Structure formats: C-alpha cells, structure tokens
Coordinates of N, CA and C in Angstrom, one line a residue:
M262 N 4.7 -4.1 12.1 CA 4.7 -3.2 10.8 C 5.5 -3.9 9.7
K263 N 4.3 -4.3 8.6 CA 4.6 -5.3 7.3 C 5.0 -3.8 6.4
R264 N 6.2 -4.7 5.3 CA 6.5 -4.2 4.5 C 6.7 -4.9 3.3
T265 N 6.4 -4.3 2.2 CA 6.8 -5.2 0.6 C 6.5 -3.6 0.3
T266 N 7.1 -5.0 -1.2 CA 8.6 -4.2 -2.1 C 7.3 -4.8 -3.5
S267 N 7.2 -4.0 -4.7 CA 7.1 -4.1 -6.0 C 8.1 -4.1 -6.7
D268 N 8.7 -4.9 -7.8 CA 9.9 -4.5 -8.6 C 11.0 -3.5 -7.6
G269 N 10.9 -3.8 -6.3 CA 11.9 -3.0 -5.8 C 12.0 -1.0 -5.6
E270 N 11.1 -1.2 -6.5 CA 10.6 0.3 -6.0 C 9.4 0.8 -5.0
L271 N 8.1 -0.2 -5.1 CA 7.4 0.8 -4.3 C 7.7 0.1 -2.8
F272 N 7.9 0.8 -1.9 CA 8.0 0.3 -0.3 C 6.7 0.8 0.8
L273 N 5.9 -0.1 1.4 CA 5.1 0.2 1.7 C 4.7 -0.1 3.4
S274 N 4.2 0.7 4.5 CA 4.6 0.3 5.8 C 3.8 0.5 6.3
I275 N 3.1 -0.1 7.0 CA 2.0 -0.3 7.5 C 1.8 -1.1 8.7
R276 N 1.0 0.2 10.4 CA 1.0 0.1 11.3 C 0.0 -1.6 11.7
R277 N -0.2 -2.4 12.7 CA -1.6 -2.6 13.1 C -2.0 -2.4 14.5
R278 N -1.4 -1.3 15.0 CA -1.3 -0.3 16.2 C -0.9 0.9 15.7
G279 N -2.3 1.5 16.0 CA -1.3 3.2 16.2 C -2.6 3.6 15.7
G280 N -4.2 2.8 15.7 CA -5.0 3.8 16.2 C -5.8 4.4 14.4
V281 N -5.3 4.3 13.5 CA -5.5 4.5 12.3 C -5.6 3.2 11.5
S282 N -6.7 3.6 10.4 CA -7.6 2.2 9.9 C -6.5 1.8 9.2
L283 N -6.0 0.4 8.1 CA -5.6 -0.3 8.0 C -6.2 1.0 6.0
R284 N -7.0 0.9 6.0 CA -7.5 1.5 4.2 C -6.7 2.5 4.2
V285 N -7.3 3.8 5.5 CA -6.2 4.7 5.2 C -4.4 4.8 5.4
Q286 N -3.9 3.6 6.2 CA -2.5 3.5 6.6 C -2.1 3.6 4.7
L287 N -2.7 2.5 4.4 CA -2.6 1.7 2.2 C -2.6 3.5 1.7
E288 N -3.7 3.3 1.6 CA -4.0 5.2 0.6 C -3.0 6.0 0.7
R289 N -3.0 6.6 2.5 CA -1.1 7.2 2.4 C -0.5 6.6 1.9
E290 N -0.2 5.6 2.0 CA 1.3 5.4 2.0 C 1.7 5.2 0.1
L291 N 0.7 4.8 -0.4 CA 0.4 4.6 -1.9 C 0.7 6.5 -2.4
R292 N -0.3 6.8 -1.8 CA 0.3 8.5 -2.1 C 1.5 9.2 -1.9
L293 N 2.2 8.6 -0.5 CA 3.6 8.9 -0.9 C 4.2 8.4 -1.5
A294 N 4.1 7.1 -2.0 CA 5.3 6.5 -3.2 C 4.8 6.9 -4.7
I295 N 3.5 7.8 -4.9 CA 3.8 8.8 -6.2 C 4.3 10.5 -5.7
Q296 N 3.9 11.5 -4.8 CA 4.3 11.8 -4.5 C 6.0 11.8 -3.9
R297 N 6.7 11.0 -3.6 CA 8.3 10.8 -4.1 C 8.4 9.9 -4.7
G298 N 7.9 9.2 -5.9 CA 8.7 9.4 -7.0 C 8.7 7.2 -7.7
R299 N 8.4 6.7 -6.2 CA 8.6 5.4 -6.1 C 7.5 5.0 -6.8
L300 N 6.3 5.6 -7.6 CA 5.5 5.0 -8.4 C 5.1 5.7 -9.0
K301 N 6.1 5.6 -10.4 CA 5.1 6.8 -11.6 C 3.9 6.4 -12.2
A302 N 3.4 7.3 -12.7 CA 2.1 7.5 -14.1 C 2.0 6.5 -14.2
D303 N 2.7 5.4 -14.9 CA 2.8 4.9 -16.3 C 3.2 3.0 -15.2
A304 N 2.9 3.4 -14.3 CA 4.4 1.7 -13.0 C 2.9 0.7 -13.2
L305 N 3.3 0.0 -12.8 CA 1.9 -0.8 -13.3 C 1.8 -1.4 -11.0
V306 N 1.0 -1.3 -10.3 CA 0.4 -1.7 -9.2 C 0.4 -3.2 -9.1
P307 N 0.9 -3.3 -8.2 CA 0.1 -5.0 -7.5 C -1.3 -5.4 -7.5
S308 N -1.5 -6.5 -7.8 CA -2.7 -6.8 -8.2 C -3.3 -7.1 -6.5
T309 N -4.9 -6.5 -6.3 CA -5.4 -6.3 -4.8 C -4.8 -7.5 -4.1
R310 N -5.2 -8.9 -4.9 CA -4.7 -10.1 -3.8 C -3.2 -10.5 -3.9
A311 N -2.5 -9.5 -4.8 CA -0.9 -9.8 -4.7 C -0.5 -8.7 -3.5
L312 N -1.2 -8.1 -3.6 CA -0.9 -6.8 -2.1 C -1.2 -7.4 -1.1
A313 N -2.5 -7.8 -0.8 CA -2.8 -8.0 0.3 C -2.0 -9.6 1.3
A314 N -1.8 -9.9 0.3 CA -1.2 -11.3 0.3 C 0.6 -10.7 1.6
D315 N 1.0 -9.8 0.1 CA 2.0 -9.5 0.9 C 2.2 -8.3 2.4
L316 N 0.6 -7.9 2.1 CA 0.4 -6.9 3.2 C 0.4 -7.6 4.8
G317 N -0.4 -8.5 4.9 CA -1.2 -9.7 4.8 C -2.3 -8.7 5.8
L318 N -3.1 -8.3 4.8 CA -4.3 -7.6 4.4 C -5.9 -8.5 3.8
S319 N -6.9 -7.8 4.4 CA -7.9 -8.6 3.4 C -7.7 -8.1 2.2
R320 N -7.9 -8.9 1.0 CA -8.3 -7.8 0.2 C -9.3 -6.8 -0.2
G321 N -10.2 -7.0 0.3 CA -11.2 -5.6 0.6 C -10.7 -4.3 0.5
V322 N -9.4 -4.4 2.1 CA -9.0 -3.5 2.4 C -8.1 -3.0 1.3
V323 N -8.0 -3.5 0.9 CA -6.3 -3.4 -0.8 C -7.7 -2.7 -2.0
V324 N -8.8 -3.2 -1.8 CA -9.7 -2.7 -2.6 C -10.1 -2.0 -3.0
E325 N -10.7 -1.2 -1.2 CA -11.1 0.2 -1.1 C -9.9 1.3 -1.0
A326 N -8.5 0.8 -0.5 CA -7.9 1.8 -0.6 C -7.5 2.2 -2.4
Y327 N -7.5 1.3 -3.1 CA -7.0 1.3 -4.5 C -8.5 2.5 -5.1
E328 N -9.4 2.3 -4.8 CA -10.5 3.4 -5.7 C -10.4 4.4 -4.7

C-alpha cells in the first residue's frame, strides 16, 4: 500500500493487490478526499508527474484519474 500527502491535507491509499485497477482506486481516493473535506474546491492538486512519483504509479494512470 502506498500513501502520499500533499500540503499535509491529501492522503491517498492505493493497494497493488486487490483486484481493483489503480486508476479506479485513485479516482475513488480523490472523490473521498473531496467528500471528506481534505480536498477543497479551490485547492491545488499535485501535478500528474508529482503524484505519480509519490504513489509509484505511471503518469498515464494519474492523468486518466484526473480526467
């Protein structure tokens, strides 16, 4: 499981094993962060490259999740 933080507010958890694609997991984690108030409407999210590096994902997975 990889975890990352952004400005101490954005905590994401991605599991390599579990049967759910990495993109879907990342989308769910981002939605949860929004719903729980960890990611505000005007907050800056990490760049796709930075988040991919933090989570050990390909940039393409992050780009697809952000879209």
